Amino acid sequence: MSTEPAQTVPEGRRTAAVIPAAGRGVRLGPGAPKALRPLSGTPMLVHAVRAVARARAVSLVLVVAPPDGTTEVRHLLDAHSLSDVFVVGGGETRQDSVRLGLDALPDDVDTVLVHDAARPLVPAETVDSVAEAVRGGAAAVVPALRLTDTVKEVEPRGDGGPEPVTGTPERARLRAVQTPQGFAREVLVDAHNRVAREGEGATDDAGMVERTGVEVVVVPGHEEAFKVTRPLDLVLADAVLARRMARDSY
Ligand code: CTP
Ligand code: MG
């Protein structure tokens, strides 16, 4: 990440990373907000911020913290030598949090990457390839992987009973999407202005943009960009970090 003033960024273009980190982490079980829980002794959020800041394309990082935790997050980032990262308070849903982050960006930012704090191990190359695709002219870009499981569509039943299958989409046409998702700033802002929040809000930024009729494209994601959601994901994240340490020590 550059700490240079904006006017030195090539072509006057500036890419910001917005990191929604205001979730509670209910599916991870009781404890601190998910982004503040440690992986190999370092908070998940610090891993995520370092991961995006390492990308060449990113010139500014903004964290959307739990609304009651902005001071704690500020101190945490300062303690990890990340004082140039901006912090704002988040909202009730992920969609609200992303919007609050967008509202706080400086005027000279024209490309926005939205990256979940819950994907702390994304490689810098993945971040850069998303940013490059946006700078290359795509209005909305998502990193994604092919699926290994076959997916069924069902008639959902809340009672835990057997659910009738209504279809099997062709697996070769499906992709599991990750973050960072990259956008021309005005395209994402326009989607937030036009798409109303329903229920838990959008779980995916590109989904909102799709609804405004703008084309979204997929680039290759990375298996290490998985989302830490359930307790087993913490085991995987620790294993990935241990593997990196072992490789680095060769
Ligand atoms: N997020 C956010 N604001 C919210 C809800 C979620 O900024 N109101 C962020 C989370 O901090 C996370 C990302 O959006 O980095 C993806 O959300 P998810 O994995 O669902 O995290 P949580 O909402 O924290 O987890 P859970 O749904 O299990 O409570
Ligand atoms: Mg959630």
mmCIF file of N, CA and C and ligand atoms in Angstrom, residues 19-29 33-35 37 44-45 48 64-67 90-98 114-119 179 200 202-203 227-230, ligand 1:
data_model
loop_
_atom_site.group_PDB
_atom_site.id
_atom_site.type_symbol
_atom_site.label_atom_id
_atom_site.label_comp_id
_atom_site.label_asym_id
_atom_site.label_seq_id
_atom_site.Cartn_x
_atom_site.Cartn_y
_atom_site.Cartn_z
ATOM 1 N N ILE A 19 -13.196 -2.759 4.029
ATOM 2 C CA ILE A 19 -13.227 -4.060 4.702
ATOM 3 C C ILE A 19 -14.370 -4.111 5.712
ATOM 4 N N PRO A 20 -15.513 -4.704 5.331
ATOM 5 C CA PRO A 20 -16.590 -4.845 6.313
ATOM 6 C C PRO A 20 -16.181 -5.836 7.405
ATOM 7 N N ALA A 21 -16.201 -5.348 8.644
ATOM 8 C CA ALA A 21 -15.743 -6.149 9.790
ATOM 9 C C ALA A 21 -16.681 -5.967 10.973
ATOM 10 N N ALA A 22 -17.928 -5.578 10.679
ATOM 11 C CA ALA A 22 -18.850 -5.208 11.759
ATOM 12 C C ALA A 22 -19.779 -6.340 12.182
ATOM 13 N N GLY A 23 -19.576 -7.534 11.623
ATOM 14 C CA GLY A 23 -20.456 -8.652 11.965
ATOM 15 C C GLY A 23 -20.140 -9.227 13.337
ATOM 16 N N ARG A 24 -21.087 -9.993 13.866
ATOM 17 C CA ARG A 24 -20.894 -10.574 15.200
ATOM 18 C C ARG A 24 -20.213 -11.935 15.135
ATOM 19 N N GLY A 25 -20.393 -12.631 14.028
ATOM 20 C CA GLY A 25 -19.839 -13.974 13.940
ATOM 21 C C GLY A 25 -20.664 -15.000 14.686
ATOM 22 N N VAL A 26 -21.974 -14.897 14.543
ATOM 23 C CA VAL A 26 -22.892 -15.779 15.266
ATOM 24 C C VAL A 26 -22.610 -17.253 14.962
ATOM 25 N N ARG A 27 -22.327 -17.555 13.682
ATOM 26 C CA ARG A 27 -22.137 -18.964 13.303
ATOM 27 C C ARG A 27 -20.822 -19.531 13.815
ATOM 28 N N LEU A 28 -19.934 -18.654 14.261
ATOM 29 C CA LEU A 28 -18.657 -19.114 14.816
ATOM 30 C C LEU A 28 -18.815 -19.507 16.281
ATOM 31 N N GLY A 29 -19.941 -19.129 16.882
ATOM 32 C CA GLY A 29 -20.179 -19.454 18.283
ATOM 33 C C GLY A 29 -19.875 -18.257 19.177
ATOM 34 N N PRO A 33 -16.528 -10.249 18.622
ATOM 35 C CA PRO A 33 -16.882 -10.118 17.204
ATOM 36 C C PRO A 33 -15.863 -10.869 16.349
ATOM 37 N N LYS A 34 -16.364 -11.541 15.299
ATOM 38 C CA LYS A 34 -15.520 -12.462 14.523
ATOM 39 C C LYS A 34 -14.185 -11.847 14.090
ATOM 40 N N ALA A 35 -14.239 -10.604 13.599
ATOM 41 C CA ALA A 35 -13.029 -9.989 13.031
ATOM 42 C C ALA A 35 -11.933 -9.798 14.077
ATOM 43 N N ARG A 37 -11.317 -11.983 16.560
ATOM 44 C CA ARG A 37 -10.810 -13.258 17.103
ATOM 45 C C ARG A 37 -9.466 -13.607 16.476
ATOM 46 N N MET A 44 -8.032 -11.688 13.293
ATOM 47 C CA MET A 44 -8.398 -11.945 11.899
ATOM 48 C C MET A 44 -8.379 -10.662 11.068
ATOM 49 N N LEU A 45 -8.890 -9.569 11.659
ATOM 50 C CA LEU A 45 -8.949 -8.296 10.943
ATOM 51 C C LEU A 45 -7.555 -7.819 10.538
ATOM 52 N N ALA A 48 -6.475 -9.658 7.573
ATOM 53 C CA ALA A 48 -7.208 -9.220 6.376
ATOM 54 C C ALA A 48 -6.697 -7.875 5.871
ATOM 55 N N VAL A 64 -14.586 -1.133 8.297
ATOM 56 C CA VAL A 64 -15.900 -0.840 8.884
ATOM 57 C C VAL A 64 -16.039 -1.721 10.117
ATOM 58 N N ALA A 65 -15.917 -1.093 11.285
ATOM 59 C CA ALA A 65 -15.828 -1.805 12.558
ATOM 60 C C ALA A 65 -17.214 -1.971 13.191
ATOM 61 N N PRO A 66 -17.329 -2.882 14.158
ATOM 62 C CA PRO A 66 -18.593 -2.935 14.910
ATOM 63 C C PRO A 66 -18.884 -1.542 15.476
ATOM 64 N N PRO A 67 -20.156 -1.082 15.406
ATOM 65 C CA PRO A 67 -20.457 0.293 15.803
ATOM 66 C C PRO A 67 -20.016 0.622 17.229
ATOM 67 N N GLY A 90 -19.887 0.474 11.614
ATOM 68 C CA GLY A 90 -20.739 -0.243 10.678
ATOM 69 C C GLY A 90 -22.203 -0.191 11.041
ATOM 70 N N GLY A 91 -22.995 -1.022 10.358
ATOM 71 C CA GLY A 91 -24.444 -1.023 10.543
ATOM 72 C C GLY A 91 -24.973 -2.397 10.900
ATOM 73 N N GLU A 92 -26.290 -2.503 10.819
ATOM 74 C CA GLU A 92 -26.983 -3.710 11.259
ATOM 75 C C GLU A 92 -26.737 -4.887 10.314
ATOM 76 N N THR A 93 -26.659 -4.594 9.027
ATOM 77 C CA THR A 93 -26.422 -5.660 8.044
ATOM 78 C C THR A 93 -25.118 -5.370 7.306
ATOM 79 N N ARG A 94 -24.618 -6.402 6.614
ATOM 80 C CA ARG A 94 -23.399 -6.199 5.822
ATOM 81 C C ARG A 94 -23.614 -5.100 4.787
ATOM 82 N N GLN A 95 -24.787 -5.104 4.162
ATOM 83 C CA GLN A 95 -25.082 -4.082 3.155
ATOM 84 C C GLN A 95 -24.982 -2.677 3.756
ATOM 85 N N ASP A 96 -25.547 -2.499 4.960
ATOM 86 C CA ASP A 96 -25.462 -1.195 5.648
ATOM 87 C C ASP A 96 -24.003 -0.831 5.920
ATOM 88 N N SER A 97 -23.223 -1.824 6.359
ATOM 89 C CA SER A 97 -21.818 -1.563 6.686
ATOM 90 C C SER A 97 -21.038 -1.127 5.448
ATOM 91 N N VAL A 98 -21.266 -1.802 4.326
ATOM 92 C CA VAL A 98 -20.558 -1.434 3.093
ATOM 93 C C VAL A 98 -20.946 -0.015 2.686
ATOM 94 N N VAL A 114 -14.267 -4.366 -2.228
ATOM 95 C CA VAL A 114 -14.914 -4.676 -0.953
ATOM 96 C C VAL A 114 -14.454 -6.065 -0.549
ATOM 97 N N HIS A 115 -13.808 -6.134 0.624
ATOM 98 C CA HIS A 115 -13.221 -7.406 1.048
ATOM 99 C C HIS A 115 -13.628 -7.763 2.473
ATOM 100 N N ASP A 116 -14.214 -8.945 2.657
ATOM 101 C CA ASP A 116 -14.635 -9.401 3.983
ATOM 102 C C ASP A 116 -13.448 -9.555 4.928
ATOM 103 N N ALA A 117 -13.575 -8.986 6.133
ATOM 104 C CA ALA A 117 -12.581 -9.266 7.178
ATOM 105 C C ALA A 117 -12.532 -10.762 7.457
ATOM 106 N N ALA A 118 -13.630 -11.442 7.165
ATOM 107 C CA ALA A 118 -13.738 -12.870 7.426
ATOM 108 C C ALA A 118 -13.004 -13.728 6.385
ATOM 109 N N ARG A 119 -12.321 -13.070 5.430
ATOM 110 C CA ARG A 119 -11.459 -13.794 4.457
ATOM 111 C C ARG A 119 -10.030 -13.310 4.644
ATOM 112 N N THR A 179 -14.398 -12.714 -2.059
ATOM 113 C CA THR A 179 -14.020 -11.304 -2.102
ATOM 114 C C THR A 179 -12.487 -11.254 -2.147
ATOM 115 N N GLU A 200 -31.983 -9.461 5.730
ATOM 116 C CA GLU A 200 -30.616 -9.357 6.219
ATOM 117 C C GLU A 200 -29.735 -8.514 5.304
ATOM 118 N N ALA A 202 -28.098 -7.488 1.380
ATOM 119 C CA ALA A 202 -27.368 -8.283 0.397
ATOM 120 C C ALA A 202 -26.150 -8.928 1.051
ATOM 121 N N THR A 203 -25.895 -10.198 0.741
ATOM 122 C CA THR A 203 -24.709 -10.880 1.257
ATOM 123 C C THR A 203 -23.554 -10.732 0.280
ATOM 124 N N LYS A 227 -13.937 -18.109 3.319
ATOM 125 C CA LYS A 227 -14.498 -17.307 4.409
ATOM 126 C C LYS A 227 -14.528 -18.103 5.708
ATOM 127 N N VAL A 228 -14.023 -17.499 6.756
ATOM 128 C CA VAL A 228 -14.108 -18.095 8.086
ATOM 129 C C VAL A 228 -15.533 -17.855 8.587
ATOM 130 N N THR A 229 -16.301 -18.919 8.647
ATOM 131 C CA THR A 229 -17.706 -18.813 9.031
ATOM 132 C C THR A 229 -18.019 -19.677 10.241
ATOM 133 N N ARG A 230 -17.636 -20.958 10.181
ATOM 134 C CA ARG A 230 -17.924 -21.903 11.261
ATOM 135 C C ARG A 230 -16.623 -22.342 11.939
HETATM 136 N N1 CTP B 1 -20.364 -7.666 8.262
HETATM 137 C C1 CTP B 1 -20.423 -6.294 8.529
HETATM 138 N N2 CTP B 1 -21.559 -5.756 9.086
HETATM 139 C C2 CTP B 1 -22.601 -6.537 9.406
HETATM 140 C C3 CTP B 1 -22.557 -7.933 9.134
HETATM 141 C C4 CTP B 1 -21.409 -8.477 8.550
HETATM 142 O O1 CTP B 1 -19.462 -5.574 8.264
HETATM 143 N N3 CTP B 1 -23.662 -5.976 9.980
HETATM 144 C C5 CTP B 1 -19.115 -8.240 7.725
HETATM 145 C C6 CTP B 1 -18.513 -9.302 8.634
HETATM 146 O O2 CTP B 1 -17.748 -8.678 9.673
HETATM 147 C C7 CTP B 1 -17.684 -10.136 7.681
HETATM 148 C C8 CTP B 1 -18.396 -9.975 6.336
HETATM 149 O O3 CTP B 1 -19.350 -8.913 6.501
HETATM 150 O O4 CTP B 1 -16.345 -9.673 7.551
HETATM 151 C C9 CTP B 1 -19.059 -11.259 5.891
HETATM 152 O O5 CTP B 1 -20.117 -11.578 6.777
HETATM 153 P P1 CTP B 1 -20.266 -12.941 7.574
HETATM 154 O O6 CTP B 1 -19.232 -13.913 7.181
HETATM 155 O O7 CTP B 1 -21.700 -13.302 7.544
HETATM 156 O O8 CTP B 1 -19.832 -12.477 9.060
HETATM 157 P P2 CTP B 1 -20.755 -12.280 10.330
HETATM 158 O O9 CTP B 1 -22.001 -11.583 9.924
HETATM 159 O O10 CTP B 1 -19.893 -11.660 11.363
HETATM 160 O O11 CTP B 1 -21.039 -13.791 10.752
HETATM 161 P P3 CTP B 1 -22.463 -14.449 11.118
HETATM 162 O O12 CTP B 1 -23.325 -14.231 9.902
HETATM 163 O O13 CTP B 1 -22.147 -15.876 11.406
HETATM 164 O O14 CTP B 1 -22.947 -13.690 12.335
#
